[in-house]
Tab-separated table of C-alpha atoms in Angstrom:
chain	number	residue	atom	x	y	z
D	1	MET	CA	75.776	48.292	-92.263
D	2	LEU	CA	76.060	51.845	-93.602
D	3	PHE	CA	72.680	52.712	-92.010
D	4	PHE	CA	73.794	51.523	-88.554
D	5	GLN	CA	77.150	53.295	-88.888
D	6	SER	CA	75.334	56.537	-89.745
D	7	ILE	CA	73.018	56.172	-86.718
D	8	TYR	CA	76.037	55.457	-84.516
D	9	LEU	CA	77.825	58.563	-85.776
D	10	LEU	CA	74.747	60.734	-85.208
D	11	LEU	CA	74.365	59.515	-81.607
D	12	TYR	CA	78.088	59.861	-81.076
D	13	VAL	CA	78.102	63.484	-82.280
D	14	CYS	CA	75.292	64.317	-79.849
D	15	LEU	CA	77.106	62.652	-76.927
D	16	GLN	CA	80.391	64.404	-77.704
D	17	SER	CA	78.629	67.767	-77.857
D	18	LEU	CA	77.277	67.183	-74.354
D	19	VAL	CA	80.689	66.151	-73.008
D	20	ASN	CA	82.931	68.674	-74.752
D	21	GLY	CA	80.571	71.553	-75.345
D	22	ALA	CA	79.606	72.939	-78.718
D	23	PRO	CA	81.940	72.210	-81.605
D	24	ILE	CA	83.882	75.036	-83.207
D	25	SER	CA	81.906	77.263	-85.521
D	26	GLN	CA	82.566	76.317	-89.123
D	27	ASP	CA	82.614	78.412	-92.283
D	28	PRO	CA	81.186	76.203	-95.054
D	29	THR	CA	83.370	77.996	-97.613
D	30	LEU	CA	86.461	76.740	-95.808
D	31	ASP	CA	85.590	73.242	-94.650
D	32	THR	CA	83.582	70.136	-95.409
D	33	GLY	CA	81.552	69.926	-92.223
D	34	ALA	CA	78.492	71.580	-93.720
D	35	ASN	CA	78.460	68.997	-96.521
D	36	LEU	CA	78.596	65.901	-94.312
D	37	PRO	CA	75.321	64.545	-92.877
D	38	TYR	CA	77.031	62.925	-89.870
D	39	ALA	CA	80.423	64.637	-89.613
D	40	LEU	CA	82.357	64.009	-86.451
D	41	PRO	CA	82.594	67.242	-84.446
D	42	THR	CA	85.888	69.095	-84.038
D	43	TYR	CA	86.950	70.902	-80.866
D	44	THR	CA	89.593	73.553	-80.384
D	45	VAL	CA	92.573	72.644	-78.196
D	46	ALA	CA	94.654	75.774	-78.850
D	47	SER	CA	94.523	78.795	-81.139
D	48	PHE	CA	97.287	80.861	-82.673
D	49	PRO	CA	97.174	84.418	-84.073
D	50	GLU	CA	95.316	84.885	-87.342
D	51	GLY	CA	97.559	84.226	-90.310
D	52	THR	CA	99.674	81.652	-88.452
D	53	TRP	CA	100.332	78.465	-90.428
D	54	ILE	CA	100.675	75.462	-88.094
D	55	GLU	CA	102.312	72.758	-90.176
D	56	ASN	CA	102.851	69.643	-88.102
D	57	LEU	CA	102.680	68.068	-84.664
D	58	ALA	CA	103.918	65.166	-82.569
D	59	VAL	CA	102.604	63.926	-79.230
D	60	ARG	CA	104.916	63.427	-76.257
D	61	GLN	CA	104.725	60.416	-73.956
D	62	ASN	CA	103.235	62.680	-71.265
D	63	GLY	CA	100.420	63.655	-73.653
D	64	ARG	CA	101.566	67.170	-74.491
D	65	ILE	CA	101.791	68.180	-78.135
D	66	ILE	CA	104.881	69.547	-79.883
D	67	VAL	CA	103.864	71.857	-82.734
D	68	THR	CA	105.780	73.332	-85.664
D	69	GLU	CA	104.935	76.699	-87.233
D	70	ASP	CA	105.676	77.356	-90.884
D	71	THR	CA	104.955	81.092	-90.966
D	72	LYS	CA	107.911	81.614	-88.648
D	73	PRO	CA	110.489	78.957	-87.708
D	74	ARG	CA	109.041	78.237	-84.278
D	75	VAL	CA	108.312	75.170	-82.169
D	76	TYR	CA	105.661	75.205	-79.413
D	77	GLU	CA	104.278	72.918	-76.736
D	78	VAL	CA	100.529	72.639	-76.155
D	79	ASP	CA	98.803	70.963	-73.197
D	80	PRO	CA	95.632	69.316	-74.562
D	81	PHE	CA	94.304	68.602	-71.076
D	82	SER	CA	94.097	72.259	-70.054
D	83	LYS	CA	90.792	73.997	-70.768
D	84	HIS	CA	92.585	77.260	-71.398
D	85	SER	CA	95.749	76.022	-73.048
D	86	SER	CA	98.051	78.636	-74.527
D	87	PRO	CA	100.919	77.546	-76.773
D	88	VAL	CA	104.308	77.768	-75.043
D	89	LEU	CA	107.243	78.699	-77.285
D	90	ILE	CA	110.005	76.094	-77.005
D	91	HIS	CA	112.431	77.351	-79.626
D	92	GLU	CA	112.735	79.774	-82.532
D	93	PHE	CA	115.320	79.085	-85.220
D	94	ASN	CA	117.587	81.797	-86.595
D	95	GLU	CA	119.294	79.636	-89.225
D	96	THR	CA	116.265	78.924	-91.383
D	97	ALA	CA	112.997	80.432	-92.590
D	98	SER	CA	110.531	77.603	-92.044
D	99	ILE	CA	109.862	74.350	-90.192
D	100	LEU	CA	107.759	71.552	-91.619
D	101	GLY	CA	107.870	67.950	-90.376
D	102	ILE	CA	108.510	66.567	-86.893
D	103	ALA	CA	109.029	63.077	-85.477
D	104	GLU	CA	110.052	61.612	-82.143
D	105	GLY	CA	113.188	59.471	-81.977
D	106	GLU	CA	114.186	58.410	-78.503
D	107	THR	CA	111.610	59.293	-75.836
D	108	ASP	CA	111.294	63.101	-75.648
D	109	VAL	CA	113.889	63.642	-78.367
D	110	PHE	CA	112.335	65.149	-81.473
D	111	TYR	CA	113.646	65.817	-84.955
D	112	VAL	CA	112.387	68.597	-87.230
D	113	CYS	CA	112.853	69.435	-90.910
D	114	THR	CA	113.804	73.019	-91.594
D	115	GLY	CA	114.667	75.000	-94.684
D	116	ASN	CA	114.058	78.115	-96.679
D	117	TYR	CA	110.641	77.272	-98.017
D	118	SER	CA	107.724	79.581	-98.773
D	119	SER	CA	104.220	78.159	-98.242
D	120	LYS	CA	102.821	81.213	-99.969
D	121	LEU	CA	104.883	80.723	-103.138
D	122	LEU	CA	105.226	76.929	-102.800
D	123	GLN	CA	108.949	77.208	-103.504
D	124	GLY	CA	112.112	76.061	-101.792
D	125	TYR	CA	115.350	78.011	-101.754
D	126	GLY	CA	118.641	76.210	-101.136
D	127	GLU	CA	119.400	73.302	-98.861
D	128	GLY	CA	117.374	71.635	-96.120
D	129	TYR	CA	118.335	70.723	-92.564
D	130	VAL	CA	117.375	68.301	-89.813
D	131	PHE	CA	117.626	69.466	-86.199
D	132	ARG	CA	117.363	67.580	-82.922
D	133	ILE	CA	115.251	69.032	-80.080
D	134	ASP	CA	116.025	67.315	-76.789
D	135	LEU	CA	113.343	67.759	-74.112
D	136	ARG	CA	114.536	65.067	-71.702
D	137	THR	CA	115.669	67.553	-69.059
D	138	PRO	CA	112.711	69.425	-67.466
D	139	GLY	CA	112.956	73.161	-68.024
D	140	SER	CA	115.730	72.816	-70.582
D	141	THR	CA	115.606	72.594	-74.385
D	142	GLN	CA	118.749	71.443	-76.187
D	143	VAL	CA	118.782	72.092	-79.941
D	144	SER	CA	121.449	70.855	-82.359
D	145	LYS	CA	121.785	70.333	-86.105
D	146	VAL	CA	122.241	66.705	-87.127
D	147	ALA	CA	122.272	66.857	-90.935
D	148	THR	CA	122.318	69.086	-93.999
D	149	VAL	CA	120.611	67.973	-97.229
D	150	PRO	CA	122.192	70.136	-99.965
D	151	ASP	CA	119.913	69.020	-102.795
D	152	ALA	CA	116.645	69.152	-100.869
D	153	GLY	CA	113.657	70.962	-102.324
D	154	ALA	CA	111.363	70.984	-99.294
D	155	LEU	CA	111.768	68.403	-96.522
D	156	ASP	CA	108.425	67.645	-94.927
D	157	GLY	CA	107.171	64.301	-93.594
D	158	LEU	CA	109.411	62.543	-91.060
D	159	VAL	CA	109.514	59.055	-89.535
D	160	TYR	CA	112.113	57.480	-87.250
D	161	LEU	CA	113.093	53.914	-88.117
D	162	GLY	CA	114.401	52.958	-84.687
D	163	ASP	CA	117.399	53.054	-82.383
D	164	GLU	CA	119.161	50.221	-84.227
D	165	SER	CA	119.445	51.993	-87.567
D	166	ARG	CA	119.356	55.555	-86.174
D	167	LEU	CA	117.749	56.588	-89.443
D	168	LEU	CA	115.056	59.086	-90.269
D	169	LEU	CA	113.085	59.081	-93.500
D	170	SER	CA	112.048	62.489	-94.817
D	171	SER	CA	109.750	63.200	-97.738
D	172	ASP	CA	110.631	65.945	-100.208
D	173	PHE	CA	107.495	67.082	-101.985
D	174	LEU	CA	109.350	69.333	-104.436
D	175	GLN	CA	111.964	66.742	-105.475
D	176	GLY	CA	109.566	63.789	-105.312
D	177	VAL	CA	111.889	61.572	-103.247
D	178	ILE	CA	112.177	60.128	-99.743
D	179	TRP	CA	115.544	60.857	-98.151
D	180	SER	CA	117.279	58.816	-95.456
D	181	VAL	CA	119.129	60.710	-92.729
D	182	ASN	CA	121.432	59.142	-90.130
D	183	VAL	CA	120.932	61.149	-86.939
D	184	GLU	CA	124.309	60.062	-85.533
D	185	THR	CA	126.610	60.575	-88.514
D	186	GLY	CA	124.618	63.082	-90.569
D	187	ASP	CA	124.942	60.835	-93.636
D	188	ILE	CA	122.154	61.216	-96.167
D	189	GLY	CA	120.883	59.191	-99.091
D	190	VAL	CA	117.826	58.568	-101.244
D	191	ALA	CA	115.749	55.700	-99.883
D	192	ILE	CA	112.841	55.754	-102.363
D	193	ASN	CA	112.532	57.523	-105.709
D	194	ASN	CA	109.993	56.194	-108.195
D	195	THR	CA	106.674	56.943	-109.871
D	196	TYR	CA	104.821	56.554	-106.558
D	197	THR	CA	106.817	59.327	-104.882
D	198	GLN	CA	107.248	61.584	-107.909
D	199	SER	CA	104.849	64.072	-109.453
D	200	SER	CA	104.810	67.146	-111.645
D	201	GLY	CA	103.635	69.196	-108.665
D	202	PHE	CA	103.217	68.521	-104.944
D	203	ALA	CA	104.708	65.017	-104.719
D	204	VAL	CA	105.346	62.654	-101.779
D	205	ASN	CA	104.213	64.382	-98.608
D	206	GLY	CA	103.095	62.736	-95.364
D	207	LEU	CA	104.895	59.675	-93.959
D	208	ARG	CA	103.863	57.217	-91.273
D	209	LEU	CA	105.324	53.877	-90.174
D	210	HIS	CA	103.027	51.017	-89.117
D	211	GLY	CA	104.982	47.884	-88.274
D	212	GLN	CA	107.160	47.240	-91.307
D	213	ASP	CA	104.877	49.163	-93.665
D	214	LEU	CA	105.647	52.727	-94.703
D	215	TYR	CA	102.502	54.686	-95.544
D	216	PHE	CA	102.945	57.845	-97.621
D	217	THR	CA	100.795	60.343	-99.473
D	218	ASN	CA	101.327	61.887	-102.890
D	219	SER	CA	99.364	65.133	-102.942
D	220	GLN	CA	99.394	65.842	-106.675
D	221	LYS	CA	98.433	62.282	-107.555
D	222	GLN	CA	95.766	62.243	-104.829
D	223	ALA	CA	97.078	58.924	-103.580
D	224	LEU	CA	97.791	57.046	-100.358
D	225	VAL	CA	100.396	54.308	-100.825
D	226	LYS	CA	102.026	51.741	-98.565
D	227	VAL	CA	105.111	49.568	-99.017
D	228	PRO	CA	107.069	47.228	-96.715
D	229	ILE	CA	110.584	48.512	-95.983
D	230	ASN	CA	113.743	47.243	-94.313
D	231	SER	CA	115.722	48.888	-91.508
D	232	GLN	CA	117.416	51.177	-94.033
D	233	GLY	CA	114.105	52.456	-95.386
D	234	GLU	CA	114.441	50.574	-98.662
D	235	PRO	CA	111.402	48.866	-100.258
D	236	ILE	CA	111.313	45.074	-99.842
D	237	GLY	CA	107.924	44.386	-101.392
D	238	ASP	CA	105.225	45.708	-103.670
D	239	PHE	CA	103.814	49.208	-103.545
D	240	THR	CA	100.072	49.160	-102.809
D	241	VAL	CA	97.832	52.109	-103.659
D	242	LEU	CA	95.253	52.207	-100.859
D	243	ALA	CA	93.287	55.167	-102.221
D	244	GLU	CA	93.457	57.361	-105.278
D	245	GLY	CA	91.338	60.367	-106.232
D	246	GLY	CA	88.649	62.293	-104.392
D	247	PHE	CA	90.988	64.024	-101.943
D	248	THR	CA	94.255	65.983	-101.795
D	249	PRO	CA	96.222	64.166	-99.098
D	250	ASP	CA	98.743	65.918	-96.891
D	251	ASP	CA	99.743	64.180	-93.665
D	252	LEU	CA	98.260	61.127	-91.971
D	253	ALA	CA	97.924	58.995	-88.862
D	254	VAL	CA	97.538	55.213	-88.793
D	255	ASP	CA	95.689	53.392	-86.019
D	256	SER	CA	96.642	50.083	-84.414
D	257	GLN	CA	94.699	48.133	-87.047
D	258	GLY	CA	96.320	49.832	-90.040
D	259	ASP	CA	93.427	52.131	-90.948
D	260	ALA	CA	94.524	55.579	-92.132
D	261	TYR	CA	93.232	59.043	-91.247
D	262	VAL	CA	94.423	61.609	-93.766
D	263	THR	CA	94.289	65.404	-93.732
D	264	SER	CA	93.098	66.712	-97.091
D	265	PHE	CA	93.380	70.266	-98.393
D	266	THR	CA	91.251	70.042	-101.541
D	267	ILE	CA	90.098	73.609	-102.238
D	268	GLY	CA	86.561	74.020	-100.953
D	269	LYS	CA	86.719	70.583	-99.350
D	270	ASN	CA	89.111	70.733	-96.416
D	271	GLY	CA	88.834	67.910	-93.917
D	272	LEU	CA	89.854	64.594	-92.414
D	273	ALA	CA	89.433	61.509	-94.613
D	274	PHE	CA	89.257	57.867	-93.540
D	275	ILE	CA	90.765	55.040	-95.607
D	276	PRO	CA	90.356	51.414	-94.445
D	277	ARG	CA	93.378	49.152	-94.074
D	278	GLU	CA	92.392	47.057	-97.095
D	279	GLY	CA	92.116	50.180	-99.254
D	280	GLY	CA	89.110	51.911	-100.798
D	281	ASN	CA	87.634	55.342	-101.300
D	282	ALA	CA	88.714	58.269	-99.146
D	283	THR	CA	85.659	59.058	-96.991
D	284	TYR	CA	85.502	62.488	-95.351
D	285	ILE	CA	84.561	62.142	-91.683
D	286	ALA	CA	85.238	65.667	-90.337
D	287	GLY	CA	85.672	69.149	-91.728
D	288	MET	CA	87.992	71.960	-90.713
D	289	ALA	CA	89.803	74.877	-92.323
D	290	GLY	CA	93.240	74.043	-93.670
D	291	PRO	CA	94.158	70.716	-92.009
D	292	THR	CA	97.894	70.041	-92.300
D	293	ALA	CA	98.774	67.075	-90.074
D	294	CYS	CA	97.337	64.719	-87.458
D	295	ALA	CA	98.505	62.409	-84.672
D	296	PHE	CA	96.840	60.189	-82.077
D	297	GLY	CA	96.972	60.928	-78.364
D	298	ARG	CA	99.235	58.694	-76.273
D	299	THR	CA	97.639	58.552	-72.829
D	300	THR	CA	94.821	56.350	-71.538
D	301	PHE	CA	92.548	59.399	-71.755
D	302	ASP	CA	93.082	60.260	-75.423
D	303	ARG	CA	94.243	57.205	-77.359
D	304	ASP	CA	91.253	57.486	-79.689
D	305	ILE	CA	91.627	61.252	-80.100
D	306	LEU	CA	93.178	62.621	-83.254
D	307	TYR	CA	94.910	65.959	-82.795
D	308	ILE	CA	94.975	68.012	-85.995
D	309	SER	CA	97.069	71.040	-86.899
D	310	THR	CA	95.655	73.626	-89.295
D	311	SER	CA	97.039	76.351	-91.535
D	312	GLY	CA	94.097	78.613	-90.807
D	313	GLY	CA	92.291	78.347	-94.125
D	314	ASP	CA	91.592	76.769	-97.452
D	315	TYR	CA	94.582	76.750	-99.814
D	316	SER	CA	92.840	79.247	-102.083
D	317	TYR	CA	93.198	81.918	-99.409
D	318	LEU	CA	96.810	82.252	-100.597
D	319	THR	CA	95.478	84.011	-103.689
D	320	GLY	CA	93.525	86.468	-101.562
D	321	ASP	CA	90.161	84.968	-102.517
D	322	LYS	CA	89.183	84.032	-98.979
D	323	VAL	CA	89.596	85.359	-95.467
D	324	THR	CA	91.909	83.397	-93.224
D	325	VAL	CA	91.064	82.172	-89.765
D	326	ALA	CA	93.409	81.394	-86.898
D	327	GLY	CA	95.727	78.416	-87.160
D	328	LYS	CA	94.705	75.866	-84.534
D	329	ILE	CA	95.253	72.564	-82.861
D	330	LEU	CA	91.943	70.700	-83.029
D	331	LYS	CA	90.784	67.348	-81.726
D	332	VAL	CA	88.412	64.752	-83.162
D	333	ASP	CA	87.337	61.605	-81.317
D	334	VAL	CA	87.435	58.713	-83.796
D	335	GLU	CA	86.902	55.903	-81.282
D	336	ARG	CA	86.034	52.636	-83.013
D	337	TYR	CA	85.441	54.387	-86.338
D	338	GLY	CA	87.731	52.158	-88.313
D	339	LYS	CA	87.717	49.031	-86.158
């Protein structure tokens, strides 16, 4: 089976190169592509200035991508269907120093985590906030604060639990907890706080909801975990470790079958890892410099495309050991990989 999958991937890479053009040039000191015999190719959708850290992304119903920048508290829109797409600035915050996670609530209403967090120093300063960005009116962006989290370390991953509960879940990788945030009342609470979310370093990070199962990563523990939750975000079943070791997971996407695609920032081994729904080893399937988050396309043309945001380099570049490259939005076609 592994032989046929490898042949399929090799043929698929060749076909994608013919359709999309040559993949992006890759620096083997910053990514894993050079180390993978049949790595899926990555293609650039949009580039940002060198030194720009693109932290997260969410895909609109119309297919356009909403992007958060961590270097400055900015939100952009990117059109993945334009051959010469330039990021369009939607909003820049004055109340906070950084933006991390993003999730869609109602159609074209997005929520973002903001705070005074330094990616360079890996430290948070003071409280965190959740803002609403309403894009329902063409040509108009309405931004409002919905909640303050006084004891937050660094709010990051976000998922919306639905219109009935009106709750968001937000990971806090410095505190090692998952917060609940009511987007109507601003009420906050701790939904999950245990050994699976906690760590001595970078703790619970990416979040994704698949049916009733909450998937989350713990970066320091190198783990991907899932647990069934209720409408309030509280666990109602056992925690299952789907993968542990061999990667440093950040954010993730989950396909319709429950297979996970996880961005990993292991120093010297940056890339996209695949983990099957039943659990197993994290298998690197594509390499890129500094992957931070990923999300599937939502139109008939790109449902099997993973869009990936990047920080522009391997984490060790923060020490000055390596040269950064531009932060980007990339795409990888993973059609049928995990099915």
